[in-house]
Coordinates of C-alpha atoms in Angstrom, one line a residue:
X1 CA 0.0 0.0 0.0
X2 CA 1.3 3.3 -0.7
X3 CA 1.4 5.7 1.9
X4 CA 2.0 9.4 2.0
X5 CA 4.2 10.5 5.4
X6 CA 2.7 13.4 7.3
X7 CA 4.5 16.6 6.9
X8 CA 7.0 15.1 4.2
X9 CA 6.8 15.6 0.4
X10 CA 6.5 12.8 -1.6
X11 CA 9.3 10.9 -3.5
X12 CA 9.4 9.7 -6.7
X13 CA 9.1 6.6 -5.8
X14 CA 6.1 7.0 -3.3
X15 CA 4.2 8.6 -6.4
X16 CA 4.9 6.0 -8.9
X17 CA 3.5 3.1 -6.4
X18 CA 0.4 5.6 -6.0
X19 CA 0.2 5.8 -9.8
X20 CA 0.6 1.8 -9.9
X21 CA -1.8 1.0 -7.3
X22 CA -4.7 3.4 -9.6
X23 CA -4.0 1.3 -12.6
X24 CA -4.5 -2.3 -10.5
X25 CA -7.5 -0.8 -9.3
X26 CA -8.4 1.3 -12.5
X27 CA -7.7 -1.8 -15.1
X28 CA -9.9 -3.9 -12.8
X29 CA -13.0 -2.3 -12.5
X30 CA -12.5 -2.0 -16.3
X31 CA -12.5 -5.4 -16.2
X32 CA -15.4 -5.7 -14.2
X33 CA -17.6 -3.0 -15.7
X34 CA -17.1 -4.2 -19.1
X35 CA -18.2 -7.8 -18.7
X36 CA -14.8 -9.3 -19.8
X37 CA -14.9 -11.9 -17.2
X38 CA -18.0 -13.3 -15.3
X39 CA -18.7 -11.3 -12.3
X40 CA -18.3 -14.0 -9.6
X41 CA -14.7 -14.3 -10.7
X42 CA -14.3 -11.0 -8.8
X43 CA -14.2 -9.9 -5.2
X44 CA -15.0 -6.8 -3.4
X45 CA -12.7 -4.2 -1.5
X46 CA -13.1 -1.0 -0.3
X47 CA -10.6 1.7 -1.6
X48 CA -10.5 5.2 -2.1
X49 CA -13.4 5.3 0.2
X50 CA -15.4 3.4 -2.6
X51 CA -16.1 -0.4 -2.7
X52 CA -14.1 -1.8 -5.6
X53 CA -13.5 -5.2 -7.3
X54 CA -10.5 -7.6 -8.0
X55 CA -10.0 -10.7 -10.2
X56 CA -9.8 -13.7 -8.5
X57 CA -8.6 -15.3 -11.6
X58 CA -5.0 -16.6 -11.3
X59 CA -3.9 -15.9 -14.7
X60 CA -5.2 -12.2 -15.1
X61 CA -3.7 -11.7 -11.5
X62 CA -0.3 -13.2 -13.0
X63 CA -0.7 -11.3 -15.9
X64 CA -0.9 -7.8 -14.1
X65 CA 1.9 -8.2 -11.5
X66 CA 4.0 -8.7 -14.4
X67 CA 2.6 -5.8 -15.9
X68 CA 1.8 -3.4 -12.7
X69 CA 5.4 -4.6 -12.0
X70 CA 7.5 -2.9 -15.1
X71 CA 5.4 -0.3 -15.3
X72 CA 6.5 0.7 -11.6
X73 CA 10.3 0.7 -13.1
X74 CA 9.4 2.7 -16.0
X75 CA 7.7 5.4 -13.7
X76 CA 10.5 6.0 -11.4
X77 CA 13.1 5.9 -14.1
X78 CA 10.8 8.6 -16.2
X79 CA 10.7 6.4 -18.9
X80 CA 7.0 6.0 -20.1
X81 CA 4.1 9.1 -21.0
X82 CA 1.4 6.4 -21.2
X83 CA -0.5 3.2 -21.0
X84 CA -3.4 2.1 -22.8
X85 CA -5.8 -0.9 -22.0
X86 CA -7.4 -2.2 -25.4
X87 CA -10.5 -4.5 -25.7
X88 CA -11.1 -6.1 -28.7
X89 CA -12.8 -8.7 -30.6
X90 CA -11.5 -12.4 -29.7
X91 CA -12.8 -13.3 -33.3
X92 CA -11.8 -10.6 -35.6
X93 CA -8.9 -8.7 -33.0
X94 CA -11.2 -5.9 -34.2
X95 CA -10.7 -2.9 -31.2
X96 CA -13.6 -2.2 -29.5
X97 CA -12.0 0.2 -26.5
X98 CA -9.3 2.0 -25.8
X99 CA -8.4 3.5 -22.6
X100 CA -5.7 5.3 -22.4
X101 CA -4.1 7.0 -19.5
X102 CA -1.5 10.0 -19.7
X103 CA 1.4 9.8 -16.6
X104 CA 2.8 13.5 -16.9
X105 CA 5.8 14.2 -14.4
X106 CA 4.8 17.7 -13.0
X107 CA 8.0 18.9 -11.2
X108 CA 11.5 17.3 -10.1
X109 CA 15.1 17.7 -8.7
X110 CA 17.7 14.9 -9.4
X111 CA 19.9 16.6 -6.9
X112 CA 17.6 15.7 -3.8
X113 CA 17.7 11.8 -4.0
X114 CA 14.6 11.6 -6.2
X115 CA 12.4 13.5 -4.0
X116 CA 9.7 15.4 -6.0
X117 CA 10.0 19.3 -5.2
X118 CA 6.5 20.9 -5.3
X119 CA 4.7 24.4 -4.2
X120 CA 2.6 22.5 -2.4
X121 CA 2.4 19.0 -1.7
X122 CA -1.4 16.8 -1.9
X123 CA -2.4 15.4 1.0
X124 CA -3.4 11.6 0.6
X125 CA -6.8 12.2 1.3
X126 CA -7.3 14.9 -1.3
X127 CA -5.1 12.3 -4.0
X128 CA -7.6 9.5 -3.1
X129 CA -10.6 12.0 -3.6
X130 CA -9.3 12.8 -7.1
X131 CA -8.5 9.0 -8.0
X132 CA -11.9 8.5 -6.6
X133 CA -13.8 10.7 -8.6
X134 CA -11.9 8.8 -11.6
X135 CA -12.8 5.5 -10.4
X136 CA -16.6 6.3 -10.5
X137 CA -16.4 7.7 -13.8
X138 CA -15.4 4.3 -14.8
X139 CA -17.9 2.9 -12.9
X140 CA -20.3 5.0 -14.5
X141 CA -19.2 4.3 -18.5
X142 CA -21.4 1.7 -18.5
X143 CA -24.3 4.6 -18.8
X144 CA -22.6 5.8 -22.7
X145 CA -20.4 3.2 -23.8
X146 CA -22.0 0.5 -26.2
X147 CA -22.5 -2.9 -25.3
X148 CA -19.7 -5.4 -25.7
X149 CA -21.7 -8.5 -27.2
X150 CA -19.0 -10.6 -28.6
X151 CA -16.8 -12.7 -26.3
X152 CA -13.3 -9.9 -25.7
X153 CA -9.9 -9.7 -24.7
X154 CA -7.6 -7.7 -23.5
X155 CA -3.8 -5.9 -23.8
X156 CA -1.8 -3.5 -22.0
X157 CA 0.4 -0.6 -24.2
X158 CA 3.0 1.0 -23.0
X159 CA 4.6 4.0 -24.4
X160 CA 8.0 4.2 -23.8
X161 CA 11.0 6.4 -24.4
X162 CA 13.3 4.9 -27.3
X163 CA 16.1 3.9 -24.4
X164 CA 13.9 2.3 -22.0
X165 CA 14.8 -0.8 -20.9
X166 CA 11.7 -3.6 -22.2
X167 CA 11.7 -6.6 -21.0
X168 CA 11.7 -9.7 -23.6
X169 CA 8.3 -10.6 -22.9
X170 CA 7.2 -7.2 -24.4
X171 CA 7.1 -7.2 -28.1
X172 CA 6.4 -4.0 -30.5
X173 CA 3.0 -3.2 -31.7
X174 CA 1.3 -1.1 -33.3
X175 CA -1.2 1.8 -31.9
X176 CA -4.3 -0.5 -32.4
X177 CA -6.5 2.3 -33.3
X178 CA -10.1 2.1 -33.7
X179 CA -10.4 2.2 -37.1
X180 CA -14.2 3.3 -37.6
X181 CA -17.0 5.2 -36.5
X182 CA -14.6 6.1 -33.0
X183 CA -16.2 8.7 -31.0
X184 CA -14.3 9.4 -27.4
X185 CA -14.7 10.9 -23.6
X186 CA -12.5 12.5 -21.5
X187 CA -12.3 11.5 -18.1
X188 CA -11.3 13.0 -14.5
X189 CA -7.6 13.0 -14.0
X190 CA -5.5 13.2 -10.7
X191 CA -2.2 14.5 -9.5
X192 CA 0.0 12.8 -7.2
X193 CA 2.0 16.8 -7.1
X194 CA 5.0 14.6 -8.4
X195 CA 2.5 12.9 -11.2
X196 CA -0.8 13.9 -13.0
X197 CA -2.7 10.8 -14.7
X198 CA -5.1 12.1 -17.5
X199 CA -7.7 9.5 -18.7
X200 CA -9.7 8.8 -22.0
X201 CA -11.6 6.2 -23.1
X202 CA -12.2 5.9 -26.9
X203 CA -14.7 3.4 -28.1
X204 CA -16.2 2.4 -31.3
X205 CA -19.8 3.0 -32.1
X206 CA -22.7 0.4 -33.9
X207 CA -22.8 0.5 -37.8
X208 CA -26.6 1.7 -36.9

């Protein structure tokens, strides 16, 4: 869990885990709210003052350490803008969704050990109140975006600078844009004072 020491501005460090521990809960209730998986494969845990939900499924839980995992070492060593969640099609890889989230580093000093210099440092409530507001926006998708009726699948994008170190398990790909009739919503967005996190879903409208 990360925490936020009272009277001490945050690290580096301390903000990527902040930013890392949004995405687990962020990608999950994407998850969730998009019917990917059948609900009882999901339990419930309260977060951000909100009651939230986590795969139980080994393999999607293997599958995001790895993930949640790197993306942690990209963040501290400033070496990704963004990462995108895609759903598509499991028959025709046709993308459905895609959420993608902006990591912006706001302000820094090398000089001090990695700690994040700031005007003003966030409290941990008032970061939790912003990642909360995000987390019921994508609670609350389910009101606009279309109905996913074919069986879907998931992968993660990251966006990384050209020297970033990438593991062999990650392989290049393309944007996978959606390709027709996209129409897209901005969501809430939070700052960390070290990161701010800007969301958008993009998703593909019926041929109607």
């Amino acid at each position: 869990m990360a925490t936020i020491q009272k009277g001490k501005t945050i690290t580096l460090r301390g903000s990527a885990q902040i930013v890392v521990e949004f995405f687990n809960y962020g990608i999950n209730s994407i998850l969730f709210q998009r019917g990917l998986y059948p609900p009882e494969d999901f339990r419930m845990v309260k977060k951000y003052g909100l009651n939230l939900l986590l795969t139980s499924d080994d393999g999607v839980q293997a599958y995001l350490k790895a993930i949640l995992s790197q993306l942690d070492k990209w963040i501290v060593a400033k070496k990704i803008s963004r990462l995108v969640m895609v759903i598509s099609s499991k028959d025709t890889r046709e993308v459905l969704e895609r959420w993608s989230f902006d990591i912006q580093l706001e302000q820094s000093d090398d000089r001090k050990e990695n700690f994040c210099e700031t005007k003003k440092s966030k409290t941990e409530k008032e970061i939790n109140s912003q990642i909360a507001a995000v987390m019921r926006q994508i609670t609350a998708s389910v009101s606009f975006l279309p109905m996913l009726e074919d069986p879907c699948t998931f992968n993660i994008l990251a966006y990384t600078d050209k020297d970033a170190e990438v593991p062999a398990e990650w392989i290049d790909s393309d944007a996978r844009l959606i390709t027709k009739n996209a129409e897209q919503v901005k969501l809430r967005s939070f700052s960390t004072s070290v990161h701010k996190v800007d969301a958008l879903v993009a998703y593909r409208l019926g041929d109607d």
